[in-house]
CSV table of C-alpha atoms in Angstrom, one decimal:
chain,number,residue,atom,x,y,z
A,31,MET,CA,59.8,1.6,13.6
A,32,GLU,CA,60.6,5.1,12.2
A,33,MET,CA,61.2,7.5,15.1
A,34,SER,CA,62.3,10.6,13.3
A,35,LEU,CA,58.9,12.2,13.6
A,36,LEU,CA,59.2,13.0,17.3
A,37,LYS,CA,61.3,16.0,18.0
A,38,SER,CA,63.4,16.5,21.2
A,39,TYR,CA,64.8,19.7,22.5
A,40,SER,CA,65.6,21.3,25.8
A,41,ASP,CA,64.4,24.9,25.6
A,42,GLN,CA,64.6,26.1,29.2
A,43,ILE,CA,61.7,28.6,28.6
A,44,THR,CA,59.5,25.7,27.4
A,45,LEU,CA,60.5,23.5,30.3
A,46,LYS,CA,59.7,26.2,32.9
A,47,LYS,CA,56.1,26.1,31.7
A,48,LEU,CA,56.0,22.4,32.6
A,49,VAL,CA,58.2,21.8,35.6
A,50,SER,CA,59.6,23.8,38.4
A,51,THR,CA,63.2,22.8,38.0
A,52,ASN,CA,66.3,23.8,36.1
A,53,ASN,CA,67.7,20.3,36.1
A,54,CYS,CA,66.2,19.4,32.6
A,55,ARG,CA,67.6,17.5,29.8
A,56,VAL,CA,66.2,15.9,26.6
A,57,GLY,CA,67.2,13.1,24.4
A,58,ASP,CA,68.8,10.6,26.9
A,59,SER,CA,66.4,8.9,29.3
A,60,ALA,CA,69.1,7.4,31.4
A,61,GLY,CA,68.8,8.7,35.0
A,62,TYR,CA,65.8,10.9,34.2
A,63,GLY,CA,62.7,10.3,36.2
A,64,ASN,CA,60.0,11.6,34.0
A,65,ALA,CA,59.1,11.9,30.3
A,66,MET,CA,56.1,13.3,28.5
A,67,VAL,CA,55.0,13.9,24.9
A,68,LEU,CA,53.5,17.4,24.3
A,69,TYR,CA,53.0,20.3,21.9
A,70,GLU,CA,52.9,24.1,22.3
A,71,LYS,CA,51.0,24.9,19.2
A,72,PHE,CA,48.4,23.1,17.1
A,73,GLY,CA,49.4,21.4,13.8
A,74,ASP,CA,50.7,18.2,12.2
A,75,ALA,CA,52.2,15.6,14.5
A,76,ALA,CA,55.6,15.8,12.8
A,77,ASP,CA,55.7,19.6,13.2
A,78,VAL,CA,54.6,20.2,16.7
A,79,MET,CA,55.0,17.2,18.9
A,80,TYR,CA,58.1,16.5,20.9
A,81,MET,CA,59.2,14.5,23.9
A,82,CYS,CA,60.6,16.1,27.1
A,83,GLU,CA,62.6,14.0,29.5
A,84,TYR,CA,63.6,15.6,32.8
A,85,LYS,CA,64.7,14.8,36.3
A,86,ALA,CA,62.5,16.5,38.8
A,87,PRO,CA,60.6,15.8,42.1
A,88,HIS,CA,57.0,14.8,41.6
A,89,LYS,CA,55.4,17.4,43.7
A,90,LEU,CA,51.7,17.5,44.6
A,91,LYS,CA,49.9,20.7,44.0
A,92,SER,CA,47.3,20.2,46.7
A,93,ALA,CA,46.4,17.8,49.5
A,94,GLU,CA,43.8,16.2,47.2
A,95,ASP,CA,46.3,15.3,44.5
A,96,ILE,CA,47.6,11.9,43.5
A,97,VAL,CA,50.6,11.2,41.4
A,98,ILE,CA,50.2,8.2,39.1
A,99,GLN,CA,53.1,6.2,37.7
A,100,VAL,CA,51.6,5.5,34.3
A,101,GLN,CA,51.7,1.9,33.0
A,102,ALA,CA,49.5,2.3,29.9
A,103,SER,CA,47.5,4.9,28.0
A,104,ASN,CA,45.5,4.9,24.8
A,105,VAL,CA,46.7,6.6,21.6
A,106,THR,CA,43.4,7.7,19.9
A,107,MET,CA,42.0,9.6,17.0
A,108,THR,CA,40.5,12.0,19.6
A,109,ASP,CA,44.1,12.9,20.6
A,110,CYS,CA,44.9,13.6,17.0
A,111,LEU,CA,41.8,15.9,16.6
A,112,ILE,CA,42.7,17.8,19.8
A,113,ARG,CA,46.3,18.2,18.7
A,114,GLY,CA,45.2,19.4,15.3
A,115,ASN,CA,42.6,21.8,16.9
A,116,SER,CA,39.9,19.9,15.0
A,117,TRP,CA,38.0,19.0,18.2
A,118,TYR,CA,35.0,21.1,19.2
A,119,LYS,CA,36.8,22.3,22.3
A,120,GLN,CA,40.2,23.9,22.2
A,121,ALA,CA,43.0,22.5,24.4
A,122,PRO,CA,45.1,24.8,26.6
A,123,LEU,CA,48.7,25.1,25.5
A,124,PRO,CA,51.2,23.6,26.1
A,125,ASN,CA,49.3,20.3,26.2
A,126,THR,CA,50.6,16.9,27.2
A,127,VAL,CA,49.2,14.2,24.9
A,128,GLY,CA,46.9,11.5,26.2
A,129,SER,CA,43.5,11.7,27.8
A,130,ASP,CA,43.5,8.5,29.8
A,131,CYS,CA,45.9,6.2,31.8
A,132,VAL,CA,46.2,3.2,34.0
A,133,GLY,CA,48.9,2.9,36.6
A,134,ARG,CA,50.0,2.7,40.2
A,135,VAL,CA,49.7,5.5,42.8
A,136,TYR,CA,53.1,6.9,43.3
A,137,GLY,CA,52.4,9.9,45.6
A,138,VAL,CA,49.4,10.8,47.8
A,139,GLY,CA,48.3,14.1,49.2
A,140,ARG,CA,47.3,14.3,52.9
A,141,ALA,CA,43.6,14.5,52.2
A,142,ALA,CA,43.7,11.8,49.6
A,143,PHE,CA,45.6,9.6,52.0
A,144,LYS,CA,42.9,10.1,54.7
A,145,SER,CA,40.3,9.1,52.2
A,146,GLY,CA,41.9,5.7,51.8
A,147,VAL,CA,44.2,6.1,48.8
A,148,ARG,CA,47.6,4.4,49.3
A,149,PRO,CA,50.8,4.2,47.3
A,150,GLY,CA,50.7,1.2,45.1
A,151,ASP,CA,47.0,1.2,44.5
A,152,LYS,CA,46.1,0.4,40.9
A,153,VAL,CA,43.9,3.1,39.4
A,154,ALA,CA,42.7,4.6,36.1
A,155,ALA,CA,41.9,8.2,35.1
A,156,ILE,CA,40.3,9.9,32.1
A,157,SER,CA,39.8,13.5,31.1
A,158,ARG,CA,40.3,15.6,28.0
A,159,TYR,CA,43.7,17.1,29.0
A,160,LEU,CA,44.9,14.5,31.5
A,161,GLY,CA,48.4,14.1,30.0
A,162,GLY,CA,48.5,10.4,30.1
A,163,SER,CA,51.3,10.0,27.5
A,164,ALA,CA,53.9,10.5,30.3
A,165,LYS,CA,55.7,8.4,32.8
A,166,PHE,CA,53.9,10.2,35.6
A,167,THR,CA,50.8,12.4,35.8
A,168,THR,CA,49.0,14.2,38.6
A,169,VAL,CA,45.2,13.9,39.1
A,170,GLU,CA,42.8,14.9,41.9
A,171,ARG,CA,41.6,12.2,44.2
A,172,GLU,CA,38.0,12.3,42.9
A,173,ASP,CA,39.2,11.6,39.4
A,174,ILE,CA,40.7,8.1,40.0
A,175,ILE,CA,38.9,4.9,39.2
A,176,PRO,CA,39.9,1.7,41.1
A,177,VAL,CA,41.2,-1.1,38.8
A,178,PRO,CA,41.4,-4.8,39.9
A,179,ASP,CA,45.0,-6.0,40.4
A,180,GLY,CA,44.5,-9.0,38.2
A,181,ILE,CA,43.9,-7.1,35.0
A,182,HIS,CA,46.9,-6.1,32.7
A,183,PRO,CA,47.2,-2.3,32.5
A,184,SER,CA,46.8,-2.3,28.7
A,185,ILE,CA,43.6,-4.4,29.0
A,186,ALA,CA,42.4,-2.1,31.8
A,187,VAL,CA,43.0,1.1,29.8
A,188,SER,CA,41.2,-0.4,26.8
A,189,ILE,CA,38.2,-1.2,28.9
A,190,ILE,CA,38.1,2.2,30.5
A,191,ARG,CA,38.2,4.0,27.1
A,192,ASN,CA,36.8,1.7,24.5
A,193,TYR,CA,34.5,-0.7,26.3
A,194,VAL,CA,32.9,2.0,28.5
A,195,THR,CA,32.3,4.1,25.4
A,196,ALA,CA,30.7,1.1,23.6
A,197,TYR,CA,28.6,0.1,26.6
A,198,GLN,CA,27.3,3.6,27.2
A,199,ASN,CA,26.6,4.0,23.5
A,200,LEU,CA,24.4,0.8,23.7
A,201,TYR,CA,22.7,1.3,27.0
A,202,ARG,CA,23.0,5.0,28.2
A,203,CYS,CA,21.3,6.7,25.2
A,204,PRO,CA,18.7,9.2,26.4
A,205,ALA,CA,15.8,7.7,24.4
A,206,TYR,CA,16.7,4.2,23.3
A,207,PRO,CA,18.9,1.8,25.4
A,208,MET,CA,19.5,-1.4,23.4
A,209,GLU,CA,17.2,-4.4,24.1
A,210,ARG,CA,17.5,-8.1,23.1
A,211,THR,CA,16.8,-8.9,19.5
A,212,ASP,CA,17.3,-5.3,18.4
A,213,ARG,CA,18.8,-4.7,15.0
A,214,VAL,CA,22.0,-2.7,15.7
A,215,LEU,CA,24.3,-1.2,13.0
A,216,ILE,CA,27.8,-0.3,14.0
A,217,ILE,CA,29.6,2.0,11.6
A,218,GLY,CA,33.4,1.8,12.0
A,219,ALA,CA,33.6,-1.6,13.7
A,220,ASP,CA,37.3,-1.7,13.0
A,221,GLU,CA,37.8,1.4,15.2
A,222,ALA,CA,38.7,0.6,18.8
A,223,PRO,CA,35.3,1.4,20.4
A,224,GLY,CA,33.6,-0.1,17.4
A,225,GLU,CA,35.1,-3.5,18.0
A,226,ALA,CA,34.0,-3.3,21.6
A,227,ALA,CA,30.5,-2.3,20.6
A,228,VAL,CA,30.1,-5.3,18.3
A,229,GLU,CA,31.2,-7.7,21.1
A,230,LEU,CA,29.0,-6.1,23.7
A,231,ALA,CA,25.9,-5.9,21.4
A,232,ILE,CA,26.2,-9.6,20.5
A,233,LEU,CA,26.7,-10.4,24.2
A,234,GLY,CA,23.5,-8.5,24.9
A,235,GLY,CA,21.5,-10.6,22.3
A,236,ALA,CA,21.2,-8.1,19.4
A,237,GLN,CA,21.3,-8.7,15.7
A,238,VAL,CA,24.5,-6.9,14.8
A,239,TYR,CA,25.5,-5.4,11.4
A,240,ALA,CA,29.0,-3.9,11.2
A,241,THR,CA,30.9,-1.9,8.6
A,242,ALA,CA,34.7,-2.3,8.5
A,243,ARG,CA,37.6,-3.0,6.3
A,244,SER,CA,37.4,-6.4,4.6
A,245,ALA,CA,40.5,-7.6,6.6
A,246,LYS,CA,38.5,-7.2,9.8
A,247,HIS,CA,35.5,-9.2,8.5
A,248,PRO,CA,36.6,-12.7,9.6
A,249,TYR,CA,37.0,-11.6,13.2
A,250,LEU,CA,33.7,-9.7,13.3
A,251,GLN,CA,31.9,-12.6,11.7
A,252,SER,CA,33.4,-15.0,14.3
A,253,LEU,CA,31.7,-12.8,16.9
A,254,GLY,CA,28.4,-13.2,15.1
A,255,ALA,CA,28.1,-9.9,13.2
A,256,LYS,CA,27.0,-9.5,9.5
A,257,THR,CA,29.7,-7.4,7.8
A,258,PHE,CA,29.9,-4.8,5.1
A,259,SER,CA,32.7,-2.7,3.6
A,260,HIS,CA,31.4,0.3,1.7
A,261,LYS,CA,28.3,2.5,2.2
A,262,ASP,CA,27.1,1.6,-1.3
A,263,GLU,CA,27.0,-2.0,-0.1
A,264,TRP,CA,25.4,-1.7,3.3
A,265,LEU,CA,22.9,1.3,3.0
A,266,SER,CA,20.6,-0.4,0.5
A,267,ARG,CA,20.4,-3.5,2.7
A,268,VAL,CA,19.7,-1.9,6.1
A,269,GLU,CA,18.0,1.4,5.1
A,270,GLY,CA,15.0,2.1,7.4
A,271,ARG,CA,15.4,-1.2,9.3
A,272,MET,CA,17.8,-0.5,12.3
A,273,ASP,CA,16.6,0.0,15.9
A,274,LEU,CA,20.0,1.4,16.9
A,275,VAL,CA,22.8,2.9,14.9
A,276,ILE,CA,26.2,3.8,16.4
A,277,ASP,CA,28.5,5.8,14.0
A,278,TYR,CA,32.2,5.9,15.0
A,279,VAL,CA,33.2,7.6,11.7
A,280,GLY,CA,31.0,10.5,10.8
A,281,GLU,CA,31.8,10.2,7.1
A,282,ASP,CA,28.9,12.2,5.7
A,283,GLY,CA,27.6,14.2,8.6
A,284,PHE,CA,25.7,11.1,9.8
A,285,GLU,CA,23.3,11.3,6.8
A,286,SER,CA,23.7,7.6,5.8
A,287,SER,CA,23.7,6.4,9.4
A,288,HIS,CA,20.5,8.2,10.1
A,289,ALA,CA,18.9,6.8,6.9
A,290,ALA,CA,19.4,3.3,8.3
A,291,LEU,CA,17.0,4.0,11.3
A,292,ASP,CA,13.5,2.7,11.4
A,293,GLU,CA,10.7,5.0,12.5
A,294,GLU,CA,11.5,4.7,16.2
A,295,GLY,CA,15.3,4.0,16.0
A,296,GLN,CA,18.0,5.9,17.8
A,297,LEU,CA,21.3,7.2,16.3
A,298,VAL,CA,24.4,7.6,18.5
A,299,CYS,CA,27.0,9.8,16.9
A,300,VAL,CA,30.6,9.4,18.2
A,301,GLY,CA,33.0,10.0,15.3
A,302,ILE,CA,34.0,13.4,14.0
A,303,LYS,CA,35.5,13.4,10.5
A,304,GLN,CA,38.9,15.1,10.5
A,305,ASN,CA,39.0,18.0,8.0
A,306,GLY,CA,42.8,18.1,7.6
A,307,GLY,CA,45.4,20.5,9.1
A,308,THR,CA,44.5,22.7,11.9
A,309,GLY,CA,40.8,23.3,12.3
A,310,ALA,CA,40.7,26.7,13.9
A,311,ASP,CA,38.2,28.7,11.8
A,312,LEU,CA,35.6,29.9,14.3
A,313,PHE,CA,36.9,31.8,17.4
A,314,GLY,CA,39.9,29.5,17.3
A,315,ILE,CA,37.8,26.3,17.2
A,316,SER,CA,36.9,24.0,14.3
A,317,ALA,CA,33.6,25.1,12.9
A,318,MET,CA,33.1,21.7,11.2
A,319,SER,CA,33.4,19.8,14.5
A,320,LYS,CA,31.1,22.3,16.3
A,321,TRP,CA,28.5,21.9,13.5
A,322,THR,CA,28.8,18.1,13.5
A,323,ARG,CA,28.1,18.0,17.2
A,324,PHE,CA,25.2,20.6,17.0
A,325,ARG,CA,23.7,18.7,14.0
A,326,ALA,CA,23.7,15.4,15.9
A,327,ASN,CA,22.1,16.9,19.0
A,328,PHE,CA,19.6,19.3,17.6
A,329,VAL,CA,19.0,18.9,13.9
A,330,LEU,CA,18.7,15.2,13.2
A,331,PRO,CA,15.7,13.6,14.9
A,332,ARG,CA,16.3,10.8,17.4
A,333,SER,CA,20.0,11.5,17.3
A,334,TYR,CA,22.5,12.0,20.2
A,335,PHE,CA,26.2,13.0,20.2
A,336,TYR,CA,28.2,11.0,22.7
A,337,ASP,CA,31.4,12.5,24.4
A,338,ILE,CA,33.1,10.2,26.9
A,339,PHE,CA,34.6,13.2,28.7
A,340,GLU,CA,31.2,14.8,29.2
A,341,SER,CA,29.8,11.4,30.3
A,342,ILE,CA,32.2,11.1,33.2
A,343,GLU,CA,31.8,14.8,34.1
A,344,ASP,CA,28.0,14.7,34.1
A,345,ASP,CA,27.5,11.4,35.9
A,346,ARG,CA,30.8,10.1,37.4
A,347,ASP,CA,29.1,7.4,39.6
A,348,THR,CA,27.4,5.8,36.6
A,349,PHE,CA,30.6,5.9,34.6
A,350,VAL,CA,32.6,4.2,37.4
A,351,ARG,CA,29.8,1.6,37.9
A,352,ASP,CA,29.9,0.8,34.2
A,353,ALA,CA,33.7,0.4,34.3
A,354,GLN,CA,33.5,-1.9,37.3
A,355,ARG,CA,30.8,-3.9,35.5
A,356,LEU,CA,33.0,-4.3,32.5
A,357,PHE,CA,36.0,-5.3,34.6
A,358,LYS,CA,33.9,-8.0,36.0
A,359,LEU,CA,32.8,-9.2,32.5
A,360,TYR,CA,36.5,-9.4,31.5
A,361,THR,CA,37.4,-11.3,34.7
A,362,PHE,CA,34.7,-13.9,33.9
A,363,GLY,CA,35.8,-14.3,30.3
A,364,LYS,CA,32.8,-12.6,28.8
A,365,ILE,CA,34.7,-10.0,26.8
A,366,SER,CA,38.2,-10.2,25.2
A,367,PRO,CA,39.8,-6.8,24.5
A,368,LYS,CA,42.3,-6.9,21.6
A,369,ILE,CA,45.4,-4.7,21.5
A,370,SER,CA,46.7,-4.1,18.0
A,371,HIS,CA,49.9,-2.2,18.9
A,372,THR,CA,51.9,-1.5,22.1
A,373,ILE,CA,54.3,1.4,21.6
A,374,ALA,CA,56.8,3.5,23.4
A,375,LEU,CA,56.4,7.3,24.1
A,376,SER,CA,58.9,8.1,21.3
A,377,GLU,CA,56.6,6.3,18.8
A,378,ILE,CA,53.5,8.4,19.5
A,379,ALA,CA,54.0,11.0,16.8
A,380,THR,CA,54.4,8.3,14.2
A,381,PHE,CA,51.2,6.6,15.2
A,382,HIS,CA,49.3,9.9,15.3
A,383,GLN,CA,50.2,10.2,11.6
A,384,GLN,CA,49.2,6.6,10.9
A,385,LEU,CA,45.9,7.0,12.7
A,386,GLU,CA,45.1,10.2,10.7
A,387,MET,CA,46.0,8.4,7.4
A,388,GLY,CA,43.9,5.4,8.3
A,389,GLU,CA,46.9,3.1,8.2
A,390,VAL,CA,46.3,1.9,11.8
A,391,LYS,CA,43.0,0.6,13.3
A,392,GLY,CA,42.1,-0.9,16.6
A,393,THR,CA,43.5,-0.2,20.0
A,394,VAL,CA,46.9,1.4,20.2
A,395,VAL,CA,48.4,1.5,23.7
A,396,CYS,CA,51.5,3.4,24.9
A,397,ASP,CA,53.6,1.8,27.6
A,398,PRO,CA,55.8,4.7,28.8
A,399,GLN,CA,58.2,2.3,30.7
A,400,ILE,CA,59.5,0.7,27.5
A,401,GLU,CA,62.2,2.2,25.2
A,402,CYS,CA,61.7,2.2,21.4
A,403,SER,CA,64.0,-0.4,19.9
A,404,LYS,CA,63.7,-3.2,17.4
A,405,ASP,CA,65.0,-5.6,20.1
A,406,THR,CA,62.5,-4.4,22.7
A,407,PRO,CA,60.3,-7.3,23.7
A,408,ARG,CA,56.6,-6.3,23.5
A,409,SER,CA,54.4,-8.0,26.1
A,410,SER,CA,51.7,-10.1,24.4
A,411,ILE,CA,48.6,-8.5,25.8
A,412,ASN,CA,46.3,-10.8,23.9
A,413,GLU,CA,48.1,-13.8,25.2
A,414,HIS,CA,47.7,-12.4,28.7
A,415,SER,CA,44.0,-12.1,28.1
A,416,GLN,CA,43.9,-15.8,27.1
A,417,ARG,CA,45.9,-16.8,30.2
A,418,ARG,CA,43.7,-15.0,32.7
A,419,SER,CA,42.1,-17.2,35.3
A,420,LYS,CA,39.1,-19.1,33.9
A,421,ILE,CA,36.1,-19.3,36.2
A,422,ASN,CA,33.4,-21.8,35.4
A,423,GLU,CA,29.9,-20.8,34.8
A,424,ALA,CA,28.7,-22.1,38.2
A,425,ASN,CA,31.2,-19.8,40.0
A,426,TYR,CA,30.4,-17.0,37.6
A,427,ASN,CA,26.7,-17.2,38.5
A,428,ALA,CA,27.4,-17.6,42.2
A,429,CYS,CA,29.6,-14.6,42.4
A,430,LEU,CA,26.7,-12.5,40.9
A,431,GLY,CA,24.2,-14.0,43.4
A,432,LEU,CA,22.4,-15.9,40.7
A,433,SER,CA,20.8,-19.3,40.6
A,434,TYR,CA,19.3,-21.4,37.8
A,435,ASP,CA,15.6,-22.1,37.3
A,436,ASP,CA,15.0,-25.5,35.7
A,437,GLU,CA,11.5,-24.7,34.7
A,438,THR,CA,12.2,-21.5,32.7
A,439,LYS,CA,15.8,-22.5,31.8
A,440,SER,CA,16.8,-19.0,32.9
A,441,LEU,CA,19.0,-17.4,35.5
A,442,TYR,CA,17.5,-15.3,38.2
A,443,SER,CA,18.5,-13.5,41.3
A,444,MET,CA,16.6,-13.5,44.6
A,445,LYS,CA,18.8,-10.7,46.1
A,446,ILE,CA,18.5,-7.9,43.6
A,447,ARG,CA,16.7,-4.9,44.9
A,448,ASN,CA,15.2,-2.0,42.9
A,449,LYS,CA,15.5,1.7,43.6
A,450,ASN,CA,12.7,1.5,46.1
A,451,ASP,CA,14.6,-1.2,48.1
A,452,GLU,CA,12.1,-3.8,47.0
A,453,VAL,CA,13.4,-7.4,46.4
A,454,VAL,CA,12.6,-8.4,42.8
A,455,ASN,CA,12.7,-11.8,41.1
A,456,LYS,CA,13.9,-10.8,37.6
A,457,TYR,CA,14.8,-13.4,35.1
A,458,TRP,CA,18.0,-12.9,33.3
A,459,ASP,CA,19.6,-14.5,30.3
A,460,ASP,CA,23.3,-15.2,30.8
A,461,ALA,CA,24.2,-12.8,28.1
A,462,THR,CA,22.3,-9.9,29.7
A,463,ILE,CA,23.1,-10.4,33.3
A,464,GLU,CA,25.2,-7.2,33.4
A,465,THR,CA,23.5,-5.2,30.7
A,466,ASN,CA,20.1,-5.2,32.3
A,467,GLU,CA,21.5,-4.2,35.6
A,468,SER,CA,21.1,-0.5,34.8
A,469,ASP,CA,17.6,-0.7,36.4
A,470,TYR,CA,19.2,-1.7,39.7
A,471,PHE,CA,22.0,-0.7,41.9
């Protein structure tokens, strides 16, 4: 792997912005307790990103703070847009790369400790400027999400970012949550959340149409999706027919994706097309990304722009509930996250460039504990997924409090209560046990 893209230098003025210590050094990780990938100005990955390694105490800023020893973080196109100032909100500088992470609690503030957080707890965190591309990061107590011990960190971070995004795109839309037998079009199904959306939509009983590179078609078809490659190929076949369209690309300002909707369909816009270079052209913020978001929310009818960061800020309880639901689905073998690349911190700049050029698709996870070397063994995350404990259907249903009705051939629960605390006998299909749970607590 070519590593020359990531700069390293030990500017003491730079480091004082980041750590309160003079014991700083760059370029040799031996004996140094922390490392982070960051930038001090917006621009191309090769020009502005560098890795800082330093030896410093991990101090808590307040009694509510928690230090996480990071085990995995996603490398995403959103990170590229933020770094290039092509996102619709401008990042504060300097900015440490990475907007999510999964790891173990390393340090706990007094108030956080009293609330039950303990060193060694496995947790996740997600926010725009989290700084997850580091060996350690500090978050507030209220920002952590518990993660089951039995789930590999790379799988867990994929679920937190990609599967929660996909699940909420399908079921948390303001006007049109997906229902069984809906016709669903997923544009950009070779993107990380797009793959998850295909899997979850099929699990929920939808008829799924997916656009992706031809190399991805066999996998998507194995899940049960009908696949297309180019807009000229799919638009004529689905135009005016789709109940729900999720666009992870934003190629033409969502024009073609909106044209695919039927008269009552809903469009969920997620992707923002990168416009190249730094996007600061309107008060320091990308005008194109601002317009894309505004158009999706206010110009196009039956359209909604989804931002995972706003989702967790607006309704954290629902976000955490959705994450726990998806952890459960993984544990019971209902979903199978795929990791396309596991990389070191020193490879992030290279992968930023490859993501921007479209050379890399799928889920890219950074493991900050590994060093970049041709001889470095990469843990096989997908093999871990296959080796996870298999629980038979009877135990799966029993764990959810479900039983089987011979007459209707359906699963139902006698213990689910609605918001008025009334017991309901709602029939479930196995594929929609979790997805229909949004009506209940």
